[in-house]
Coordinates of C-alpha atoms in Angstrom, one line a residue:
X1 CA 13.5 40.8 -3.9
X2 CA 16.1 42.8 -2.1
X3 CA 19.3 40.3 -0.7
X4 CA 18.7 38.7 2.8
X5 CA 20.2 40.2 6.0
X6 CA 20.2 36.7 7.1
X7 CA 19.8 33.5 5.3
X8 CA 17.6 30.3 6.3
X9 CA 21.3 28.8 8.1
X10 CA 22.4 31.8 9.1
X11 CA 23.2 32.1 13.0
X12 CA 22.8 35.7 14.0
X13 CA 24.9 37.0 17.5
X14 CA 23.4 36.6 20.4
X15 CA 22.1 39.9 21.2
X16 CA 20.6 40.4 17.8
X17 CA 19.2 36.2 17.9
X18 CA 17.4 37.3 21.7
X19 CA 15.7 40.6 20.0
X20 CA 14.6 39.5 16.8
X21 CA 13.0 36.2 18.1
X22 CA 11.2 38.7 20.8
X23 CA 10.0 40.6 17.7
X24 CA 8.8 37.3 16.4
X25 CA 7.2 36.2 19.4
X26 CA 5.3 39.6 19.9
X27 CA 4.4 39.3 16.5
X28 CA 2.1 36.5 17.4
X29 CA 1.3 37.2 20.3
X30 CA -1.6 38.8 20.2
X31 CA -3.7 35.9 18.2
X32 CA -2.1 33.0 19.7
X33 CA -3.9 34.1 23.1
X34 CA -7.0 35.3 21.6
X35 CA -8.1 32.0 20.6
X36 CA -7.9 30.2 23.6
X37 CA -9.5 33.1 25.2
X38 CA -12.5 33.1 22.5
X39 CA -12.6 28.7 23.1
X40 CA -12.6 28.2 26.9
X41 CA -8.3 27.0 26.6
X42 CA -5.9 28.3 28.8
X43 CA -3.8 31.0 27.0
X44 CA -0.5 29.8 28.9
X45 CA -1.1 26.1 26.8
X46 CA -2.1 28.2 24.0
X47 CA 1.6 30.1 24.2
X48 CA 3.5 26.5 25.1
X49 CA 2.0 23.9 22.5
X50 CA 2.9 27.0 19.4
X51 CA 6.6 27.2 20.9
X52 CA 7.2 23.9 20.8
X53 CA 4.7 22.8 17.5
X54 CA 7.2 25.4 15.9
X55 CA 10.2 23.5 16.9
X56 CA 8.4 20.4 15.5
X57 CA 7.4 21.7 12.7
X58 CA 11.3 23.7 11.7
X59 CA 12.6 19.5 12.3
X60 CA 10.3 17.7 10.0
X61 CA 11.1 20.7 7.2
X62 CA 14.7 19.5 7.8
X63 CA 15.4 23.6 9.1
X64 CA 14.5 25.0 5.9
X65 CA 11.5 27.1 6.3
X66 CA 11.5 29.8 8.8
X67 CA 7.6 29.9 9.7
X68 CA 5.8 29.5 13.5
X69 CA 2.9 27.9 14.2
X70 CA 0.2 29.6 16.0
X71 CA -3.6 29.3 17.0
X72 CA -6.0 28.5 14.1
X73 CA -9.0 31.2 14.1
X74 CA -10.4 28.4 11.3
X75 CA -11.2 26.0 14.4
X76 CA -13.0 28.8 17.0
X77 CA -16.8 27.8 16.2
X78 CA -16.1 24.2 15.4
X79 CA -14.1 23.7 19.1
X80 CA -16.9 26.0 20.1
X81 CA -19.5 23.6 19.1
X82 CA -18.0 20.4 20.0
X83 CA -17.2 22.1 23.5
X84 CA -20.9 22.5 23.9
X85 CA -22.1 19.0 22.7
X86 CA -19.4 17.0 24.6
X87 CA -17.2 19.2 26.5
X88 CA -13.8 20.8 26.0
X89 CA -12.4 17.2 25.8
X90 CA -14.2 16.7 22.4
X91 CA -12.6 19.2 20.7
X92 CA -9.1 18.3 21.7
X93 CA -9.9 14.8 20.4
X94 CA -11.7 16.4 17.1
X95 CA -8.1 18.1 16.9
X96 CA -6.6 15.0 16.9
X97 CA -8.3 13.5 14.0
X98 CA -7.9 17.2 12.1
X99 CA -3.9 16.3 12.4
X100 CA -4.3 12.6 11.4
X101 CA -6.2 14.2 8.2
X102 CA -2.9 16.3 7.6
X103 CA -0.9 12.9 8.0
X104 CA -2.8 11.3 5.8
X105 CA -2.8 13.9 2.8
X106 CA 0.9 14.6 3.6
X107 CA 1.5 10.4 2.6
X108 CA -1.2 10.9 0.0
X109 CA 1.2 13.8 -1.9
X110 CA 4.5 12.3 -1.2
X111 CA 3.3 9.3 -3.5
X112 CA 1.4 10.9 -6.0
X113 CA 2.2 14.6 -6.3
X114 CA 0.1 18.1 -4.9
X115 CA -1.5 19.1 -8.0
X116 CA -4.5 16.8 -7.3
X117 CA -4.7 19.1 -4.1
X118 CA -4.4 22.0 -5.3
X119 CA -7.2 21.5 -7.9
X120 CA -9.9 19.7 -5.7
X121 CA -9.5 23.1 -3.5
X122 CA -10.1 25.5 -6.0
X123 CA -10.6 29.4 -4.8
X124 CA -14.5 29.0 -5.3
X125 CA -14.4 26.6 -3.0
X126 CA -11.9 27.8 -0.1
X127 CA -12.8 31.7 -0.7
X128 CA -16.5 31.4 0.1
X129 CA -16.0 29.0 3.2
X130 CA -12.9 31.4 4.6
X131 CA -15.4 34.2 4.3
X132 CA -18.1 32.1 6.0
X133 CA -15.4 31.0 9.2
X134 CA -15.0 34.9 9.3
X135 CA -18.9 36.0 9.5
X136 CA -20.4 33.1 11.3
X137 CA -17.9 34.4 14.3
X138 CA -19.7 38.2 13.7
X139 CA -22.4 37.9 16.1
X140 CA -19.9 36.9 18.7
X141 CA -17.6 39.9 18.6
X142 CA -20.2 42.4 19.0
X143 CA -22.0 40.4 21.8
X144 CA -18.6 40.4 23.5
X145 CA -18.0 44.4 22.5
X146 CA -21.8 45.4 23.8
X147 CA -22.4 43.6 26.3
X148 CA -21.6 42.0 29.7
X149 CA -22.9 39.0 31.7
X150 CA -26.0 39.5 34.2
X151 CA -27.9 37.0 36.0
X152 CA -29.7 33.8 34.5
X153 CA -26.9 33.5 31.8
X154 CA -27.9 36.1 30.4
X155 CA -26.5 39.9 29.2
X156 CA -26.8 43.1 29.2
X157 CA -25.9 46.1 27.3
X158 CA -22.7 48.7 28.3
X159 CA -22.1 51.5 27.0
X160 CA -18.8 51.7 29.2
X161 CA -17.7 48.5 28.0
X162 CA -18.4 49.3 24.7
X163 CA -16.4 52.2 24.8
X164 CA -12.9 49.8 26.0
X165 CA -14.1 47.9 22.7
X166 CA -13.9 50.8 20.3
X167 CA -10.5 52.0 21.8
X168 CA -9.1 48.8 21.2
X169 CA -10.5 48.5 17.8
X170 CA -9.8 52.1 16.6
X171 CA -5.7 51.3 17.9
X172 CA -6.0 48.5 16.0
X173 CA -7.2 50.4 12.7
X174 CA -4.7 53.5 13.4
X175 CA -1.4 50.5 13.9
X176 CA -2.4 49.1 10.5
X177 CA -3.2 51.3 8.5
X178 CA -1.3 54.6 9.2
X179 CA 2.3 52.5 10.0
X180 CA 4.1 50.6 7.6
X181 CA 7.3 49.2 9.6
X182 CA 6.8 46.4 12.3
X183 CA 4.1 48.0 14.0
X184 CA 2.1 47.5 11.3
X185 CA 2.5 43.7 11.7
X186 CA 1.0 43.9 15.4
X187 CA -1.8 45.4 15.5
X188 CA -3.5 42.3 17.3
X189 CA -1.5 43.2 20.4
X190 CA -1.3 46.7 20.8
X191 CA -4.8 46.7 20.3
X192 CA -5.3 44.4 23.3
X193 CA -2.4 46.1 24.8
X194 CA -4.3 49.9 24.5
X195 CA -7.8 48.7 25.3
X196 CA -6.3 46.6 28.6
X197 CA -4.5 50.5 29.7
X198 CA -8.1 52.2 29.1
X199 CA -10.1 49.3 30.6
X200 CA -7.6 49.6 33.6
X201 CA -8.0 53.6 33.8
X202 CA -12.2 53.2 33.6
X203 CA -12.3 50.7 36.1
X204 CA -13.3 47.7 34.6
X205 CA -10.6 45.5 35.4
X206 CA -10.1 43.3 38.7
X207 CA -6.2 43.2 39.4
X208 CA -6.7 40.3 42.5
X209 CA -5.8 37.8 40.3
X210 CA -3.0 38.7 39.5
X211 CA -2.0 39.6 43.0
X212 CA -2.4 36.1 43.6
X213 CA -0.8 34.6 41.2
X214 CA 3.3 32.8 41.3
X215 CA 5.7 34.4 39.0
X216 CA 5.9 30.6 38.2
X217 CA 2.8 28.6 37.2
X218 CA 2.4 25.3 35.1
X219 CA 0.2 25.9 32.3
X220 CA -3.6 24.4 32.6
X221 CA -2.9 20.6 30.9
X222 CA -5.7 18.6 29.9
X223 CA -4.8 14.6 29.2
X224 CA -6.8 12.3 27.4
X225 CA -7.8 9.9 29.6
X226 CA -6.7 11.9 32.5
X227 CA -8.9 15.6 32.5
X228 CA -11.5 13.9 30.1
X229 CA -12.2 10.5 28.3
X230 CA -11.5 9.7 24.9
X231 CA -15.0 9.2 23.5
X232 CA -15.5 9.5 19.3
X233 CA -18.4 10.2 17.8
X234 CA -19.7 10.7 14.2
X235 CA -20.6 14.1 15.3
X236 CA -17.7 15.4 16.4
X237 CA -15.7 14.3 13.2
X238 CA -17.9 16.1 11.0
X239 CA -17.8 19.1 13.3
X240 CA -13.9 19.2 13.3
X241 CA -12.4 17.2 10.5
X242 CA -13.9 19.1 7.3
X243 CA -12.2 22.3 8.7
X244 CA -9.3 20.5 7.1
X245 CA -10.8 22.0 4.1
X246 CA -9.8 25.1 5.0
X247 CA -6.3 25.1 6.7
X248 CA -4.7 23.3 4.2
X249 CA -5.4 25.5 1.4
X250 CA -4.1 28.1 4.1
X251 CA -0.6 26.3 4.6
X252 CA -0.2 26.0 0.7
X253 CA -0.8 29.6 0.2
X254 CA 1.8 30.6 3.1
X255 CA 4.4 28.6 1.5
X256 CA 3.9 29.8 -2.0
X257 CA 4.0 33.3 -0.2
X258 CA 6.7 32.3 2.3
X259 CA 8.9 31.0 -0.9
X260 CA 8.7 34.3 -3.0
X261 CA 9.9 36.2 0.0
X262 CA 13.0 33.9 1.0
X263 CA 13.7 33.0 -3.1
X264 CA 13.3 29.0 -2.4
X265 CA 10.4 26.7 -4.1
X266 CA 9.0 24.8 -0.5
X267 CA 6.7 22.4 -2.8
X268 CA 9.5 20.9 -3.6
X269 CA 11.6 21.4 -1.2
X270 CA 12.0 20.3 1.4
X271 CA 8.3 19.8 0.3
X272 CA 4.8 20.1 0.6
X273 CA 4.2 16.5 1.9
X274 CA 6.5 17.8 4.9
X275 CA 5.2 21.0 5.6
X276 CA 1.6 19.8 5.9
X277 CA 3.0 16.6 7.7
X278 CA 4.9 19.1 10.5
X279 CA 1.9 21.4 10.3
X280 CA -0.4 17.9 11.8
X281 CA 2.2 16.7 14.0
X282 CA 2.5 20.4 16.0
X283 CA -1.7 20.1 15.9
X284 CA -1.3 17.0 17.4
X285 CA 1.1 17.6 20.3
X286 CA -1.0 20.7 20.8
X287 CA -4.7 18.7 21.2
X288 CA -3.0 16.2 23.5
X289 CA -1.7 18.2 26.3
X290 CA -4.6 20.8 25.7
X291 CA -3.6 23.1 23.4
X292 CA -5.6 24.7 20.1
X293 CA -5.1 23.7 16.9
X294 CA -2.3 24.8 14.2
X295 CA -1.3 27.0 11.5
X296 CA 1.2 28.9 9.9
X297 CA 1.2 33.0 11.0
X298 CA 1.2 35.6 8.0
X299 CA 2.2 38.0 10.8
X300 CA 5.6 36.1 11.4
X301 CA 5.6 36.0 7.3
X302 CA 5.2 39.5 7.3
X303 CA 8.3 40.0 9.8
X304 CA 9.9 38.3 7.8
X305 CA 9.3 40.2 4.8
X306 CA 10.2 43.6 6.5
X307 CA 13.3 42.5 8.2
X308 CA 15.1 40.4 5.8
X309 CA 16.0 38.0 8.4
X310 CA 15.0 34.3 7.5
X311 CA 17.0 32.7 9.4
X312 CA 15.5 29.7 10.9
X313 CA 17.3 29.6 13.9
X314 CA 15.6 33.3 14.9
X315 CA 12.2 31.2 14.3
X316 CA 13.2 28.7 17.0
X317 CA 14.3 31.8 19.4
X318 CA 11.3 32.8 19.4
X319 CA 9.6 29.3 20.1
X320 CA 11.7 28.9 22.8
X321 CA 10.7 32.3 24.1
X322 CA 7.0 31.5 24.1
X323 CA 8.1 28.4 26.1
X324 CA 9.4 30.7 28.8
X325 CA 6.5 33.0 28.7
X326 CA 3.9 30.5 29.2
X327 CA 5.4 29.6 32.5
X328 CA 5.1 32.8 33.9
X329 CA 2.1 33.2 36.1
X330 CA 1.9 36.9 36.8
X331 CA 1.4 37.3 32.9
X332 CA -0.5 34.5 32.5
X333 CA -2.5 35.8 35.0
X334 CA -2.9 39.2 33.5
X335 CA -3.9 37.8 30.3
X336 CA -6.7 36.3 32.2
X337 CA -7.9 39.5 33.1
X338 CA -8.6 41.6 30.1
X339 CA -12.2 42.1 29.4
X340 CA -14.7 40.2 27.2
X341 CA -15.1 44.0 25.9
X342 CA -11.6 44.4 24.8
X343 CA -11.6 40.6 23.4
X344 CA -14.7 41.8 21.2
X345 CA -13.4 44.8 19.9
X346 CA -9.9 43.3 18.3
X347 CA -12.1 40.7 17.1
X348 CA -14.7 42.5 15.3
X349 CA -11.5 44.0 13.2
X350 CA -9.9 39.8 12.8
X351 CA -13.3 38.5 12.2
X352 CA -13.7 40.7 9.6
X353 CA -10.5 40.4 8.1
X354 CA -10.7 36.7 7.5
X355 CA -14.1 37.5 6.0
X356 CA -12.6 39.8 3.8
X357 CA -9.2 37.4 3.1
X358 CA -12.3 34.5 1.8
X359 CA -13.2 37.9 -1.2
X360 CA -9.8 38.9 -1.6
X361 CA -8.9 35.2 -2.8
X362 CA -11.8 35.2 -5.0
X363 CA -10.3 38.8 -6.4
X364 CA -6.7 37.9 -6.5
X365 CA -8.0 34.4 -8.5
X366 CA -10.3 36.5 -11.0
X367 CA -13.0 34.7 -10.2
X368 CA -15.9 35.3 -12.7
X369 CA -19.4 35.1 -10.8
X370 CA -20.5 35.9 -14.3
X371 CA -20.4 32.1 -14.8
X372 CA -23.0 30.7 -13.1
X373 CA -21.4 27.5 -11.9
X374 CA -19.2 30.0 -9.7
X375 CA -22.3 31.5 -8.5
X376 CA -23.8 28.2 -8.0
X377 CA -21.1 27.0 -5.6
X378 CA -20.0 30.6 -3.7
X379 CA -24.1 30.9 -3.0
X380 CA -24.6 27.7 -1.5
X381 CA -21.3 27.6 0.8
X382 CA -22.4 31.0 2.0
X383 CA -25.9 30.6 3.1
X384 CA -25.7 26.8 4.2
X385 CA -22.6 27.7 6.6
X386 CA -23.3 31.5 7.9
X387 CA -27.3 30.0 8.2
X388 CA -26.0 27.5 10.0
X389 CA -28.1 24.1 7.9
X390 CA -27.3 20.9 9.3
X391 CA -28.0 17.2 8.1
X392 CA -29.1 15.2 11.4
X393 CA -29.3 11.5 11.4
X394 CA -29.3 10.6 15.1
X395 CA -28.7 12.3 18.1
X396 CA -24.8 11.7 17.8
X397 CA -24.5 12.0 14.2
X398 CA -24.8 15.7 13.0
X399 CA -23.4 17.9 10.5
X400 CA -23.3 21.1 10.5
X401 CA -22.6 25.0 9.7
X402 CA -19.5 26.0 8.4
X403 CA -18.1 21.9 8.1
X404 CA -21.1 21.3 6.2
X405 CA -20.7 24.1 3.8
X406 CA -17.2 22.6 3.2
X407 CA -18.0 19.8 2.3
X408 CA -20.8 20.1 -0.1
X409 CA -18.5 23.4 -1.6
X410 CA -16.1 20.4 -3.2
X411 CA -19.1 18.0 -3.8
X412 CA -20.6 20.8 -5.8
X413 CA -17.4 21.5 -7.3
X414 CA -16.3 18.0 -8.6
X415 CA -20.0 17.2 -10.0
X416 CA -21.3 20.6 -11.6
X417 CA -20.6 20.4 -15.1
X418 CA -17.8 22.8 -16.3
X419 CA -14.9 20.9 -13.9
X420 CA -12.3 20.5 -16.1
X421 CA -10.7 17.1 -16.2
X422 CA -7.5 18.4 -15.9
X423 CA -8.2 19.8 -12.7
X424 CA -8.6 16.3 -11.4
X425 CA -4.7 15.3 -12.6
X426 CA -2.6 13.5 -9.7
X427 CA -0.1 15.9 -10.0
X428 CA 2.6 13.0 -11.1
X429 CA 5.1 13.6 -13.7

């Protein structure tokens, strides 16, 4: 790896601190919005809770990993689900219970080691269910693309909104494939950015609200207790919880990543136990003021990467500029307005790409579906979660989809013969 323009302690000058944590911040931009946009959230929460989950997560790792914390695209179907079963309150308390899941594997590792963790989540396991998170959400972004709402809840098919959808997805394609610098790493935004100017110039887009919006606006808070009551039920767990699954495997493969790029080992140090604890904590914070659940961006990794500049306190820049930003009503407000069309087309491309991030793990593994208990497990994962089976044992206790599939993936994986008992090891020296 080529030498660092700036360290993790590093302080840069002020006018190169306020553009580089811009860069950071448009880095994410794009995908931090889209989720709350795809769930029913406000996008100004959406750009508040990852600002200041970033700042919570750069304290816990004691200011020695420079990554931000954005909206999960893992959690989209299961808020969507436990949004339609109990309301957008249950998902923000299904959030909660994801984070206390992070807490408790975060006190689980700093006693006994990661290894354990590491090998119970195997890529058979996490590669097929990543791949289902990305094709379950398929029929979605094409409805969104195709089609627009008519009367009875219902749709119908547009060819002119179509057309906004395949502009934004072809700028999308063109930013990542045919440039190689930082545009390259935003291809989420410009995409939205492009489709929003040719939705504009079709006429497709109602400009009133943002007319009518403050320059200043708080963002849309929802309190426990307050906007909706704290109700848990067996359902939502098991909607929510086993996503778990998923995101954790995500945040060890951004570190290992994150680590090769700055030259530092963050399983050890300042370690994994507080990575995945500041990673639950910012999830947390987020779910109870309204805000989606947490991860770790690969674009801001990618930045990173491309820039040389690691220093943490560039990371926190930019956490305090999405702070600013989500205050600012006229933006806000123009977020707000971009059509379901435009939303469809970037997504079709993300969709896709997580699908295809579930195969390239299995790839980048070596994965050999020539052995059937491979083929056992990545067959079953796909079909029970993209088919959508469920196991229902009462009216309020029901599991399903993608949570399901992640949870028989590691049942199948510990019990089929061929697990090798190492795998199970503690990880303890």
């Amino acid at each position: 790896m080529s030498e660092a323009v700036l360290d993790i302690q590093d302080k840069p000058k002020t006018g190169q601190w306020i553009s580089l944590s811009l860069q950071h911040m448009f880095a994410m931009f794009g995908a931090t919005i889209l989720v709350p946009q795809l769930v029913g959230l406000s996008p100004a929460i959406a750009l508040l809770t990852s600002g200041i989950a970033t700042i919570i997560f750069v304290l816990i790792t004691q200011f020695k990993v420079p990554a931000y914390l954005g909206s999960s695209f893992a959690f989209i179907v299961p808020i969507q689900v436990a949004t339609e079963s109990g309301g957008i309150g249950s998902a923000m308390i299904g959030a909660m219970f994801v984070s206390a899941v992070y807490a408790l594997v975060s006190l689980i590792i700093w006693k006994t080691g990661y290894l354990w963790l590491m090998k119970i989540l195997p890529p058979i396991v996490v590669g097929p269910v990543i791949i289902v998170i990305g094709l379950a959400l398929a029929g979605t972004a094409v409805d969104m693309a195709m089609t627009i709402p008519a009367a009875n809840n219902t749709s119908e098919y547009s060819l002119l909104h179509f057309s906004a959808a395949i502009v934004t997805l072809l700028t999308a394609i063109i930013c990542t494939i045919y440039f190689k610098n930082i545009i390259s790493l935003m291809p989420i935004l410009i995409g939205l950015l492009a489709g929003y100017a040719y939705s504009a110039a079709i006429g497709i887009i109602d400009f009133t609200r943002i007319g009518e919006a403050s320059w200043f606006a708080v963002p849309d808070f929802l309190i426990p207790g307050v906007d909706y009551s704290f109700q848990v039920t067996p359902t939502l767990l098991f909607i929510m919880v086993p996503i778990a699954i998923v995101t954790i495997s995500e945040h060890i493969g951004h570190q290992l990543v994150l680590g090769k790029i700055v030259d530092r080992n963050y399983i050890k140090d300042p370690g994994l136990h507080r990575s995945i604890l500041g990673d639950g904590i910012g999830t947390f914070i987020s779910s109870l003021i309204g805000g989606p659940p947490k991860t770790t961006y690969g674009e801001n990794i990618g930045v990173l990467a491309i820039t040389r500049v690691f220093s943490v306190y560039v990371i926190v820049g930019a956490a305090v500029f999405a702070i600013v930003f989500s205050f600012a009503g006229k933006l806000m407000a123009a977020i707000e307005t971009i059509p379901t069309a435009v939303l469809g087309g970037i997504s079709i491309l993300l969709f896709g790409i997580i699908a295809s991030s579930g195969l390239r793990m299995l790839v980048d593994n070596n994965i050999d579906f020539g052995n059937k208990r491979n083929l056992v497990i990545s067959s079953v994962i796909l079909v029970i979660g993209i088919g959508g089976a469920r196991l229902e044992f009462s009216e309020t206790f029901v599991i399903e989809g993608m949570a399901l599939a992640a949870i028989i993936g590691v049942i199948l994986n510990l019990v089929l013969p061929g697990l090798d008992k190492e795998e199970l090891d503690d990880g303890t020296e």
